[in-house]
mmCIF file of C-alpha atoms and ligand atoms in Angstrom:
data_model
loop_
_atom_site.group_PDB
_atom_site.id
_atom_site.type_symbol
_atom_site.label_atom_id
_atom_site.label_comp_id
_atom_site.label_asym_id
_atom_site.label_seq_id
_atom_site.Cartn_x
_atom_site.Cartn_y
_atom_site.Cartn_z
ATOM 1 C CA MET G 1 3.356 33.742 -17.861
ATOM 2 C CA GLU G 2 0.008 32.334 -16.785
ATOM 3 C CA ASN G 3 0.291 29.416 -14.900
ATOM 4 C CA VAL G 4 -1.630 26.713 -16.994
ATOM 5 C CA PHE G 5 -1.292 23.643 -14.426
ATOM 6 C CA LYS G 6 -4.389 23.821 -12.071
ATOM 7 C CA ALA G 7 -5.736 22.181 -9.257
ATOM 8 C CA VAL G 8 -8.399 19.817 -10.080
ATOM 9 C CA ARG G 9 -11.265 19.990 -7.495
ATOM 10 C CA ILE G 10 -12.262 16.546 -5.886
ATOM 11 C CA THR G 11 -14.222 17.914 -2.834
ATOM 12 C CA ASP G 12 -14.275 21.591 -1.811
ATOM 13 C CA ARG G 13 -11.610 20.581 0.544
ATOM 14 C CA VAL G 14 -9.467 18.072 -1.167
ATOM 15 C CA TRP G 15 -7.923 19.134 -4.510
ATOM 16 C CA TRP G 16 -5.607 16.929 -6.879
ATOM 17 C CA VAL G 17 -2.076 18.585 -7.403
ATOM 18 C CA GLY G 18 -0.416 15.819 -9.023
ATOM 19 C CA ALA G 19 1.581 15.239 -12.334
ATOM 20 C CA ILE G 20 0.430 13.357 -15.629
ATOM 21 C CA ASP G 21 3.436 11.328 -16.923
ATOM 22 C CA TRP G 22 1.960 10.824 -20.465
ATOM 23 C CA ASN G 23 5.415 9.339 -21.636
ATOM 24 C CA ILE G 24 6.681 6.810 -19.188
ATOM 25 C CA ARG G 25 6.547 3.252 -20.789
ATOM 26 C CA ASP G 26 8.657 1.544 -18.343
ATOM 27 C CA PHE G 27 8.217 1.329 -14.499
ATOM 28 C CA HIS G 28 10.966 -0.542 -13.210
ATOM 29 C CA GLY G 29 10.348 -3.563 -15.436
ATOM 30 C CA TYR G 30 6.457 -3.058 -15.951
ATOM 31 C CA THR G 31 5.648 -1.964 -19.486
ATOM 32 C CA THR G 32 3.143 1.091 -18.763
ATOM 33 C CA LYS G 33 1.715 1.691 -22.317
ATOM 34 C CA ARG G 34 -0.652 4.203 -21.279
ATOM 35 C CA GLY G 35 1.682 6.321 -19.343
ATOM 36 C CA SER G 36 0.843 7.012 -15.645
ATOM 37 C CA THR G 37 0.228 10.034 -12.988
ATOM 38 C CA TYR G 38 1.836 10.749 -9.936
ATOM 39 C CA ASN G 39 -1.144 11.926 -7.673
ATOM 40 C CA ALA G 40 -0.647 14.463 -4.824
ATOM 41 C CA TYR G 41 -3.502 16.126 -3.151
ATOM 42 C CA LEU G 42 -4.063 19.140 -0.955
ATOM 43 C CA VAL G 43 -6.325 19.326 1.922
ATOM 44 C CA LEU G 44 -7.403 23.004 2.446
ATOM 45 C CA ALA G 45 -8.046 22.522 6.335
ATOM 46 C CA ASP G 46 -7.640 25.031 8.792
ATOM 47 C CA LYS G 47 -3.959 23.698 8.536
ATOM 48 C CA ILE G 48 -3.256 22.746 4.826
ATOM 49 C CA ALA G 49 -1.644 19.508 4.264
ATOM 50 C CA LEU G 50 -0.162 18.109 1.149
ATOM 51 C CA ILE G 51 -0.647 14.284 0.762
ATOM 52 C CA ASP G 52 2.081 12.839 -1.096
ATOM 53 C CA THR G 53 4.536 14.554 -3.634
ATOM 54 C CA VAL G 54 5.550 13.430 -7.129
ATOM 55 C CA LYS G 55 8.373 12.036 -9.193
ATOM 56 C CA ALA G 56 11.363 14.479 -9.002
ATOM 57 C CA PRO G 57 11.255 15.628 -12.656
ATOM 58 C CA PHE G 58 7.568 16.412 -12.193
ATOM 59 C CA ARG G 59 8.078 18.976 -9.191
ATOM 60 C CA GLU G 60 7.437 22.040 -10.900
ATOM 61 C CA GLU G 61 4.016 20.644 -12.277
ATOM 62 C CA MET G 62 2.950 19.700 -8.942
ATOM 63 C CA MET G 63 4.036 23.284 -7.337
ATOM 64 C CA SER G 64 2.057 25.045 -10.309
ATOM 65 C CA ARG G 65 -1.112 23.174 -9.319
ATOM 66 C CA ILE G 66 -0.852 23.819 -5.637
ATOM 67 C CA ALA G 67 -0.020 27.711 -6.438
ATOM 68 C CA SER G 68 -3.460 27.539 -8.368
ATOM 69 C CA VAL G 69 -5.141 27.238 -5.158
ATOM 70 C CA VAL G 70 -2.875 28.422 -2.235
ATOM 71 C CA ASP G 71 -0.058 29.987 -1.638
ATOM 72 C CA PRO G 72 2.679 26.949 -1.152
ATOM 73 C CA LYS G 73 4.119 28.429 1.848
ATOM 74 C CA ASP G 74 0.818 27.964 3.583
ATOM 75 C CA VAL G 75 1.051 24.028 3.536
ATOM 76 C CA GLU G 76 1.700 23.094 7.181
ATOM 77 C CA ILE G 77 2.036 19.567 6.848
ATOM 78 C CA ILE G 78 3.158 17.037 4.342
ATOM 79 C CA VAL G 79 2.242 13.569 4.436
ATOM 80 C CA SER G 80 4.159 10.682 3.021
ATOM 81 C CA HIS G 81 2.306 7.581 2.709
ATOM 82 C CA HIS G 82 4.907 5.607 0.495
ATOM 83 C CA ALA G 83 8.786 6.322 0.234
ATOM 84 C CA GLU G 84 9.047 4.807 -3.321
ATOM 85 C CA MET G 85 10.886 7.546 -5.397
ATOM 86 C CA ASP G 86 7.844 8.036 -7.688
ATOM 87 C CA HIS G 87 6.145 9.590 -4.572
ATOM 88 C CA SER G 88 9.203 10.693 -2.484
ATOM 89 C CA GLY G 89 11.462 11.829 -5.292
ATOM 90 C CA SER G 90 10.491 15.204 -4.785
ATOM 91 C CA LEU G 91 9.470 15.356 -1.203
ATOM 92 C CA PHE G 92 12.510 17.136 0.438
ATOM 93 C CA GLU G 93 12.990 19.596 -2.277
ATOM 94 C CA THR G 94 9.230 20.405 -2.047
ATOM 95 C CA ALA G 95 9.713 20.880 1.673
ATOM 96 C CA ALA G 96 12.801 23.178 1.402
ATOM 97 C CA ALA G 97 10.687 25.305 -0.880
ATOM 98 C CA ILE G 98 7.401 25.546 1.364
ATOM 99 C CA ARG G 99 8.907 24.774 4.671
ATOM 100 C CA PRO G 100 6.036 23.078 6.218
ATOM 101 C CA LYS G 101 5.857 22.565 10.137
ATOM 102 C CA VAL G 102 6.018 18.663 9.631
ATOM 103 C CA ILE G 103 6.288 15.764 7.636
ATOM 104 C CA TYR G 104 4.445 12.867 8.659
ATOM 105 C CA ALA G 105 5.217 9.078 7.590
ATOM 106 C CA SER G 106 5.153 5.627 9.165
ATOM 107 C CA GLU G 107 7.831 4.490 11.590
ATOM 108 C CA MET G 108 8.992 2.350 8.522
ATOM 109 C CA GLY G 109 8.277 5.014 6.317
ATOM 110 C CA LYS G 110 10.614 7.374 8.374
ATOM 111 C CA LYS G 111 13.403 5.109 8.187
ATOM 112 C CA THR G 112 12.714 4.376 4.482
ATOM 113 C CA LEU G 113 12.996 7.959 3.704
ATOM 114 C CA ASN G 114 16.142 8.306 5.663
ATOM 115 C CA GLU G 115 17.619 5.280 3.616
ATOM 116 C CA ILE G 116 16.839 6.678 0.441
ATOM 117 C CA HIS G 117 17.494 10.287 0.669
ATOM 118 C CA HIS G 118 20.075 9.796 3.201
ATOM 119 C CA GLY G 119 18.995 11.812 6.221
ATOM 120 C CA ALA G 120 17.251 14.411 4.310
ATOM 121 C CA GLY G 121 14.744 16.373 6.230
ATOM 122 C CA ASN G 122 12.666 15.850 9.737
ATOM 123 C CA VAL G 123 10.179 13.292 9.426
ATOM 124 C CA VAL G 124 7.615 12.819 12.555
ATOM 125 C CA ALA G 125 6.597 8.788 12.412
ATOM 126 C CA VAL G 126 2.742 8.368 12.879
ATOM 127 C CA LYS G 127 1.729 5.273 14.694
ATOM 128 C CA ASP G 128 -0.831 2.903 13.016
ATOM 129 C CA GLY G 129 -4.354 4.245 13.872
ATOM 130 C CA GLU G 130 -3.065 7.553 14.970
ATOM 131 C CA LYS G 131 -5.123 10.686 14.095
ATOM 132 C CA VAL G 132 -3.690 14.230 13.238
ATOM 133 C CA GLY G 133 -6.162 16.996 13.522
ATOM 134 C CA LEU G 134 -6.093 19.836 11.033
ATOM 135 C CA GLY G 135 -7.975 22.100 12.813
ATOM 136 C CA ASN G 136 -11.550 21.561 11.203
ATOM 137 C CA CYS G 137 -10.879 18.265 9.951
ATOM 138 C CA GLU G 138 -8.898 15.058 10.831
ATOM 139 C CA LEU G 139 -6.475 12.385 9.099
ATOM 140 C CA ALA G 140 -6.303 9.047 10.743
ATOM 141 C CA PHE G 141 -3.414 6.891 9.514
ATOM 142 C CA TYR G 142 -3.137 2.959 8.998
ATOM 143 C CA GLU G 143 -0.478 1.160 8.279
ATOM 144 C CA THR G 144 -0.660 -1.380 5.145
ATOM 145 C CA ARG G 145 2.771 -2.957 5.621
ATOM 146 C CA MET G 146 4.033 -4.970 2.460
ATOM 147 C CA LEU G 147 1.189 -3.619 0.381
ATOM 148 C CA HIS G 148 3.400 -3.102 -1.373
ATOM 149 C CA TRP G 149 6.421 -1.721 0.428
ATOM 150 C CA PRO G 150 7.135 -2.105 4.469
ATOM 151 C CA ASP G 151 6.505 1.225 4.819
ATOM 152 C CA SER G 152 3.195 1.717 3.022
ATOM 153 C CA MET G 153 0.340 3.363 4.948
ATOM 154 C CA ILE G 154 -3.145 5.130 4.081
ATOM 155 C CA SER G 155 -5.212 7.715 5.683
ATOM 156 C CA TRP G 156 -8.600 8.534 6.066
ATOM 157 C CA LEU G 157 -10.489 11.811 5.963
ATOM 158 C CA GLY G 158 -13.608 11.245 7.694
ATOM 159 C CA GLU G 159 -15.067 14.829 7.010
ATOM 160 C CA GLU G 160 -14.900 13.869 3.095
ATOM 161 C CA LYS G 161 -15.527 10.182 3.392
ATOM 162 C CA LEU G 162 -12.242 10.178 1.261
ATOM 163 C CA LEU G 163 -9.475 7.428 1.408
ATOM 164 C CA PHE G 164 -6.001 8.435 0.427
ATOM 165 C CA SER G 165 -5.088 4.793 -0.501
ATOM 166 C CA GLN G 166 -1.449 5.429 -1.786
ATOM 167 C CA ASP G 167 -0.496 2.559 -4.653
ATOM 168 C CA ALA G 168 -3.543 0.399 -3.511
ATOM 169 C CA PHE G 169 -6.555 0.772 -6.102
ATOM 170 C CA GLY G 170 -4.378 2.960 -8.440
ATOM 171 C CA MET G 171 -3.092 2.247 -12.207
ATOM 172 C CA HIS G 172 -0.710 3.287 -14.606
ATOM 173 C CA LEU G 173 -3.089 5.485 -16.790
ATOM 174 C CA ALA G 174 -2.175 8.851 -18.059
ATOM 175 C CA SER G 175 -5.504 10.618 -18.841
ATOM 176 C CA SER G 176 -6.949 14.105 -18.935
ATOM 177 C CA GLY G 177 -9.912 12.841 -16.655
ATOM 178 C CA ARG G 178 -9.304 12.669 -13.172
ATOM 179 C CA PHE G 179 -11.988 10.717 -12.071
ATOM 180 C CA ASP G 180 -13.103 7.030 -12.662
ATOM 181 C CA ASP G 181 -16.284 7.828 -14.682
ATOM 182 C CA GLU G 182 -14.509 9.849 -16.975
ATOM 183 C CA ILE G 183 -12.660 6.999 -18.134
ATOM 184 C CA ASP G 184 -13.820 3.769 -20.234
ATOM 185 C CA PRO G 185 -14.678 1.344 -17.885
ATOM 186 C CA ALA G 186 -13.087 -1.355 -19.839
ATOM 187 C CA VAL G 187 -9.861 0.727 -19.490
ATOM 188 C CA LEU G 188 -10.082 1.035 -16.029
ATOM 189 C CA ASP G 189 -10.646 -2.822 -15.271
ATOM 190 C CA TYR G 190 -7.514 -3.813 -17.687
ATOM 191 C CA GLU G 191 -5.381 -1.055 -16.424
ATOM 192 C CA SER G 192 -6.337 -1.787 -12.514
ATOM 193 C CA ALA G 193 -5.662 -5.654 -13.159
ATOM 194 C CA THR G 194 -2.695 -5.105 -14.716
ATOM 195 C CA TYR G 195 -1.395 -2.973 -12.023
ATOM 196 C CA PHE G 196 -2.330 -5.552 -9.348
ATOM 197 C CA ALA G 197 -0.903 -7.898 -11.536
ATOM 198 C CA ASN G 198 2.442 -6.306 -11.733
ATOM 199 C CA ILE G 199 2.653 -4.463 -8.505
ATOM 200 C CA LEU G 200 0.707 -6.262 -6.000
ATOM 201 C CA LEU G 201 0.607 -10.052 -6.717
ATOM 202 C CA PRO G 202 3.421 -10.845 -4.491
ATOM 203 C CA TYR G 203 1.532 -9.672 -1.484
ATOM 204 C CA ALA G 204 -2.102 -10.753 -2.559
ATOM 205 C CA PRO G 205 -2.760 -12.753 0.813
ATOM 206 C CA LEU G 206 -2.786 -9.326 2.572
ATOM 207 C CA ILE G 207 -5.487 -7.948 0.510
ATOM 208 C CA GLY G 208 -8.204 -9.582 1.972
ATOM 209 C CA LYS G 209 -7.125 -8.767 5.489
ATOM 210 C CA THR G 210 -6.694 -4.942 4.579
ATOM 211 C CA LEU G 211 -10.324 -5.081 3.020
ATOM 212 C CA ASP G 212 -11.681 -6.652 6.265
ATOM 213 C CA ARG G 213 -9.882 -3.915 8.307
ATOM 214 C CA VAL G 214 -11.307 -1.277 6.167
ATOM 215 C CA GLY G 215 -14.826 -2.999 6.014
ATOM 216 C CA SER G 216 -14.589 -2.960 9.968
ATOM 217 C CA MET G 217 -14.150 0.493 10.013
ATOM 218 C CA GLY G 218 -17.649 1.403 9.119
ATOM 219 C CA TRP G 219 -16.426 4.231 6.775
ATOM 220 C CA ASP G 220 -18.948 5.578 4.333
ATOM 221 C CA LEU G 221 -16.314 5.708 1.628
ATOM 222 C CA LYS G 222 -17.406 7.940 -1.123
ATOM 223 C CA PHE G 223 -14.033 8.563 -2.728
ATOM 224 C CA ILE G 224 -10.994 6.438 -3.044
ATOM 225 C CA ALA G 225 -8.038 8.590 -3.819
ATOM 226 C CA PRO G 226 -4.782 6.624 -4.880
ATOM 227 C CA ASP G 227 -1.614 7.858 -5.909
ATOM 228 C CA HIS G 228 -1.563 6.667 -9.658
ATOM 229 C CA GLY G 229 -4.538 6.967 -11.972
ATOM 230 C CA PRO G 230 -8.033 8.267 -11.533
ATOM 231 C CA VAL G 231 -9.802 9.083 -8.349
ATOM 232 C CA TRP G 232 -12.679 6.370 -7.777
ATOM 233 C CA ARG G 233 -15.970 8.076 -7.138
ATOM 234 C CA THR G 234 -18.614 6.089 -8.742
ATOM 235 C CA GLY G 235 -16.937 2.509 -9.097
ATOM 236 C CA LEU G 236 -15.609 1.990 -5.906
ATOM 237 C CA GLY G 237 -17.505 -1.175 -5.478
ATOM 238 C CA ARG G 238 -16.459 -2.505 -8.471
ATOM 239 C CA ILE G 239 -12.557 -1.978 -7.637
ATOM 240 C CA LEU G 240 -13.258 -3.335 -4.101
ATOM 241 C CA GLY G 241 -14.835 -6.101 -5.533
ATOM 242 C CA ASN G 242 -11.873 -6.985 -7.798
ATOM 243 C CA TYR G 243 -9.484 -6.112 -5.324
ATOM 244 C CA ARG G 244 -11.416 -9.037 -2.942
ATOM 245 C CA ARG G 245 -11.282 -11.601 -6.202
ATOM 246 C CA TRP G 246 -7.840 -10.797 -7.312
ATOM 247 C CA GLY G 247 -6.531 -11.257 -3.420
ATOM 248 C CA VAL G 248 -7.516 -14.796 -3.406
ATOM 249 C CA GLN G 249 -6.229 -15.396 -6.955
ATOM 250 C CA GLU G 250 -9.693 -16.686 -8.085
ATOM 251 C CA LYS G 251 -8.888 -18.903 -11.400
ATOM 252 C CA THR G 252 -11.040 -19.561 -14.404
ATOM 253 C CA ARG G 253 -10.938 -21.996 -17.221
ATOM 254 C CA LYS G 254 -7.832 -20.057 -18.924
ATOM 255 C CA ALA G 255 -4.773 -21.290 -20.102
ATOM 256 C CA VAL G 256 -1.937 -19.008 -20.851
ATOM 257 C CA ILE G 257 0.843 -20.260 -23.456
ATOM 258 C CA VAL G 258 3.918 -18.137 -22.826
ATOM 259 C CA TYR G 259 6.761 -19.129 -25.168
ATOM 260 C CA ALA G 260 9.900 -18.539 -27.293
ATOM 261 C CA THR G 261 10.747 -19.544 -30.745
ATOM 262 C CA MET G 262 13.816 -19.561 -32.943
ATOM 263 C CA TRP G 263 12.509 -21.041 -36.313
ATOM 264 C CA HIS G 264 8.933 -21.412 -35.488
ATOM 265 C CA SER G 265 9.188 -25.147 -34.218
ATOM 266 C CA THR G 266 8.419 -24.417 -30.635
ATOM 267 C CA GLU G 267 5.610 -22.016 -31.836
ATOM 268 C CA ARG G 268 4.084 -24.866 -34.018
ATOM 269 C CA MET G 269 4.123 -26.934 -30.792
ATOM 270 C CA ALA G 270 2.443 -23.879 -28.924
ATOM 271 C CA ARG G 271 -0.173 -23.950 -31.779
ATOM 272 C CA ALA G 272 -1.143 -27.780 -31.325
ATOM 273 C CA ILE G 273 -1.244 -27.101 -27.525
ATOM 274 C CA GLY G 274 -3.635 -24.313 -27.894
ATOM 275 C CA GLU G 275 -5.984 -26.513 -30.415
ATOM 276 C CA GLY G 276 -5.980 -29.185 -27.751
ATOM 277 C CA LEU G 277 -6.795 -26.813 -24.735
ATOM 278 C CA ALA G 278 -9.511 -25.157 -26.944
ATOM 279 C CA SER G 279 -10.858 -28.803 -27.755
ATOM 280 C CA ALA G 280 -11.494 -29.333 -23.977
ATOM 281 C CA GLY G 281 -13.378 -25.992 -23.585
ATOM 282 C CA ALA G 282 -10.244 -23.553 -22.237
ATOM 283 C CA THR G 283 -10.203 -20.028 -22.940
ATOM 284 C CA VAL G 284 -6.731 -19.727 -24.555
ATOM 285 C CA ARG G 285 -3.941 -16.785 -24.228
ATOM 286 C CA PHE G 286 -1.296 -17.135 -26.686
ATOM 287 C CA LEU G 287 2.176 -15.122 -25.693
ATOM 288 C CA SER G 288 4.934 -15.130 -27.805
ATOM 289 C CA MET G 289 7.615 -13.443 -25.653
ATOM 290 C CA ALA G 290 9.126 -11.763 -29.198
ATOM 291 C CA GLU G 291 5.870 -10.077 -29.565
ATOM 292 C CA ASN G 292 4.598 -9.534 -25.883
ATOM 293 C CA HIS G 293 6.039 -7.892 -22.485
ATOM 294 C CA ARG G 294 6.464 -9.988 -19.525
ATOM 295 C CA SER G 295 3.983 -7.545 -17.859
ATOM 296 C CA GLU G 296 1.232 -8.706 -20.229
ATOM 297 C CA ALA G 297 1.853 -12.131 -19.215
ATOM 298 C CA ALA G 298 1.528 -10.977 -15.540
ATOM 299 C CA TYR G 299 -1.836 -9.848 -16.262
ATOM 300 C CA GLU G 300 -2.614 -13.128 -18.093
ATOM 301 C CA ILE G 301 -1.924 -14.976 -15.448
ATOM 302 C CA LEU G 302 -3.970 -13.077 -12.713
ATOM 303 C CA ASP G 303 -7.136 -15.088 -13.606
ATOM 304 C CA ALA G 304 -5.574 -18.058 -15.296
ATOM 305 C CA GLY G 305 -5.659 -21.577 -14.240
ATOM 306 C CA ALA G 306 -2.909 -22.995 -16.148
ATOM 307 C CA LEU G 307 0.330 -21.710 -17.433
ATOM 308 C CA ILE G 308 2.141 -23.723 -20.169
ATOM 309 C CA ALA G 309 5.388 -22.392 -20.994
ATOM 310 C CA GLY G 310 7.619 -23.547 -23.871
ATOM 311 C CA SER G 311 10.973 -22.835 -25.385
ATOM 312 C CA PRO G 312 13.623 -23.788 -27.501
ATOM 313 C CA THR G 313 16.924 -24.955 -26.270
ATOM 314 C CA LEU G 314 19.655 -22.554 -27.052
ATOM 315 C CA ASN G 315 23.088 -22.982 -25.913
ATOM 316 C CA ASN G 316 22.059 -25.761 -23.489
ATOM 317 C CA ASN G 317 19.674 -23.272 -21.880
ATOM 318 C CA ILE G 318 16.236 -21.777 -22.218
ATOM 319 C CA PHE G 319 15.707 -18.903 -24.531
ATOM 320 C CA PRO G 320 16.673 -15.687 -22.846
ATOM 321 C CA THR G 321 13.240 -14.240 -23.043
ATOM 322 C CA MET G 322 11.717 -16.968 -21.352
ATOM 323 C CA ALA G 323 14.270 -16.865 -18.700
ATOM 324 C CA ASP G 324 13.420 -13.320 -18.102
ATOM 325 C CA VAL G 325 9.080 -13.818 -18.112
ATOM 326 C CA LEU G 326 9.685 -17.071 -15.925
ATOM 327 C CA THR G 327 12.092 -15.185 -13.469
ATOM 328 C CA TYR G 328 9.476 -12.256 -13.597
ATOM 329 C CA LEU G 329 6.427 -14.323 -12.973
ATOM 330 C CA LYS G 330 8.343 -16.408 -10.396
ATOM 331 C CA GLY G 331 8.817 -13.104 -8.220
ATOM 332 C CA LEU G 332 5.220 -12.126 -8.378
ATOM 333 C CA ARG G 333 4.069 -15.596 -6.788
ATOM 334 C CA PRO G 334 1.049 -16.522 -8.469
ATOM 335 C CA LYS G 335 -0.603 -19.239 -7.092
ATOM 336 C CA ASN G 336 -3.439 -22.048 -8.005
ATOM 337 C CA LEU G 337 -1.770 -22.843 -11.131
ATOM 338 C CA ILE G 338 -1.552 -26.196 -13.080
ATOM 339 C CA GLY G 339 0.758 -26.297 -16.014
ATOM 340 C CA ALA G 340 3.405 -28.143 -18.269
ATOM 341 C CA ALA G 341 6.484 -27.205 -20.484
ATOM 342 C CA PHE G 342 7.493 -28.016 -24.045
ATOM 343 C CA GLY G 343 10.047 -27.020 -26.570
ATOM 344 C CA SER G 344 12.028 -28.073 -29.680
ATOM 345 C CA TYR G 345 15.520 -28.611 -29.644
ATOM 346 C CA GLY G 346 18.522 -29.568 -32.328
ATOM 347 C CA TRP G 347 21.084 -31.377 -30.046
ATOM 348 C CA SER G 348 20.860 -31.429 -26.534
ATOM 349 C CA GLY G 349 17.279 -30.295 -25.255
ATOM 350 C CA GLU G 350 17.654 -29.076 -21.795
ATOM 351 C CA SER G 351 15.137 -26.381 -22.019
ATOM 352 C CA VAL G 352 11.820 -28.434 -21.215
ATOM 353 C CA ARG G 353 13.412 -29.762 -18.063
ATOM 354 C CA GLN G 354 14.660 -26.358 -17.120
ATOM 355 C CA ILE G 355 11.388 -25.018 -17.686
ATOM 356 C CA GLU G 356 9.240 -27.667 -15.725
ATOM 357 C CA ASP G 357 12.246 -26.742 -13.006
ATOM 358 C CA LEU G 358 11.078 -23.110 -12.937
ATOM 359 C CA LEU G 359 7.440 -24.028 -13.045
ATOM 360 C CA LYS G 360 8.040 -26.284 -9.904
ATOM 361 C CA GLU G 361 9.636 -23.302 -8.259
ATOM 362 C CA MET G 362 6.731 -21.409 -8.787
ATOM 363 C CA LYS G 363 4.654 -24.118 -7.226
ATOM 364 C CA VAL G 364 3.049 -24.701 -10.466
ATOM 365 C CA GLU G 365 1.177 -28.397 -10.587
ATOM 366 C CA ILE G 366 2.756 -30.231 -13.661
ATOM 367 C CA VAL G 367 -0.078 -31.763 -15.104
ATOM 368 C CA SER G 368 1.979 -34.161 -17.530
ATOM 369 C CA GLY G 369 5.533 -34.602 -18.640
ATOM 370 C CA GLY G 370 6.922 -32.093 -21.113
ATOM 371 C CA VAL G 371 6.880 -32.536 -24.772
ATOM 372 C CA LYS G 372 10.148 -32.172 -26.606
ATOM 373 C CA ALA G 373 10.468 -32.170 -30.529
ATOM 374 C CA LYS G 374 13.572 -32.643 -32.531
ATOM 375 C CA HIS G 375 14.373 -29.553 -34.841
ATOM 376 C CA VAL G 376 10.811 -29.280 -36.317
ATOM 377 C CA PRO G 377 7.682 -31.213 -34.948
ATOM 378 C CA ASP G 378 6.631 -33.976 -36.799
ATOM 379 C CA ALA G 379 2.837 -35.206 -37.062
ATOM 380 C CA PRO G 380 3.265 -37.555 -33.471
ATOM 381 C CA ALA G 381 4.960 -35.005 -31.838
ATOM 382 C CA LEU G 382 2.354 -32.063 -32.595
ATOM 383 C CA ARG G 383 -0.484 -34.952 -31.768
ATOM 384 C CA ALA G 384 1.757 -35.041 -28.264
ATOM 385 C CA CYS G 385 1.220 -31.303 -27.966
ATOM 386 C CA TYR G 386 -2.332 -31.443 -28.583
ATOM 387 C CA ASP G 387 -2.910 -34.045 -26.226
ATOM 388 C CA LEU G 388 -1.052 -32.074 -23.485
ATOM 389 C CA GLY G 389 -3.390 -29.200 -24.184
ATOM 390 C CA ARG G 390 -6.080 -31.515 -24.013
ATOM 391 C CA GLN G 391 -5.138 -32.975 -20.895
ATOM 392 C CA VAL G 392 -4.486 -29.527 -19.088
ATOM 393 C CA GLY G 393 -7.747 -28.271 -20.655
ATOM 394 C CA GLU G 394 -9.757 -31.209 -19.295
ATOM 395 C CA ARG G 395 -8.331 -30.599 -15.885
ATOM 396 C CA LEU G 396 -9.381 -26.826 -15.907
ATOM 397 C CA ALA G 397 -12.729 -27.996 -17.469
ATOM 398 C CA ALA G 398 -13.410 -30.128 -14.463
ATOM 399 C CA ALA G 399 -12.221 -27.497 -11.783
ATOM 400 C CA PHE G 400 -14.136 -24.667 -13.596
ATOM 401 C CA PRO G 401 -17.459 -26.259 -14.751
HETATM 402 FE FE1 FEO O 501 3.893 4.334 -6.762
HETATM 403 FE FE2 FEO O 501 5.285 1.767 -4.944
HETATM 404 O O1 FEO O 501 5.167 3.738 -5.749
#
């Protein structure tokens, strides 16, 4: 049967040979509503190199794409930029099939690959800044520790002005187009921001340093080839600029209200807070955790100046969906946030204090004591919510005139 899975040309020397995962909707807790891709690339140099591999179930697709341009047995080198299983899941099975002369990874990559695959394969560690000749071109490796794993690295193929950026500058987006200019720019912005917020945000302080280092190289960047989503060939300035902003967690006059509700009492409070925020000129995002996923909250927080969280008290605790989203957000370490808590209760009413404690653990500056309402908020309670929103909104308006 004819092989229908073809490689896609990026340059005469570099071809995409990855896999498209149209159906994935959960990526270790991050909802991927547009699916994803696992990108692998072939460098058709004198010594043919395979740059990264794909998630294990997609190995046949990758092998078919490789076979559409070369005999897989001609691949001499495999590079593993990152040991996470979406890229290394098929690495050693692929190596067993094509028998490359060498597999390269960073020092930490070699260690991590051994920890994940338990001694499988014979990996050679490359040092930061090390160059490996492919005959008529050269790969230069640079460690990007904690972006987003300790083993992460990138590589530069100067002859093609192409950066293999691994997870950085990527996005979870399954698409038929392989290049950024083949995709709606609004989708690129949304999915790259969502990816950054859910994957890279904890390490945002390292982004600026990495961009500075890339800038200091004097590279004439024409392509950024990440391990997820499209290859950047026209929008490089835009994604680099976005990473610069997201790296410093640049905020706006936006407030995110994240809440759960049982009998719509906490929801009524949220709506009143929203009115107060809007009256002060804040942009309001309203996320009921029954209708929205935690990764949407992470996306909204990325450029928000305020986080206001609400929950009813259920069995002396915050509602489980609020525990979920606040635990998730805390792990992402958002910075530069002000906030407040609110919630309804029937008897004990611990939820507001518990949320405030969580917000403090997240280093959110609490603008005002939380608002509680017994059973169903009455007019004074709704007024207190409005005033809370107004107070937060005024702080945002002053910070972001
Ligand atoms: Fe796409 Fe961190 O793996």
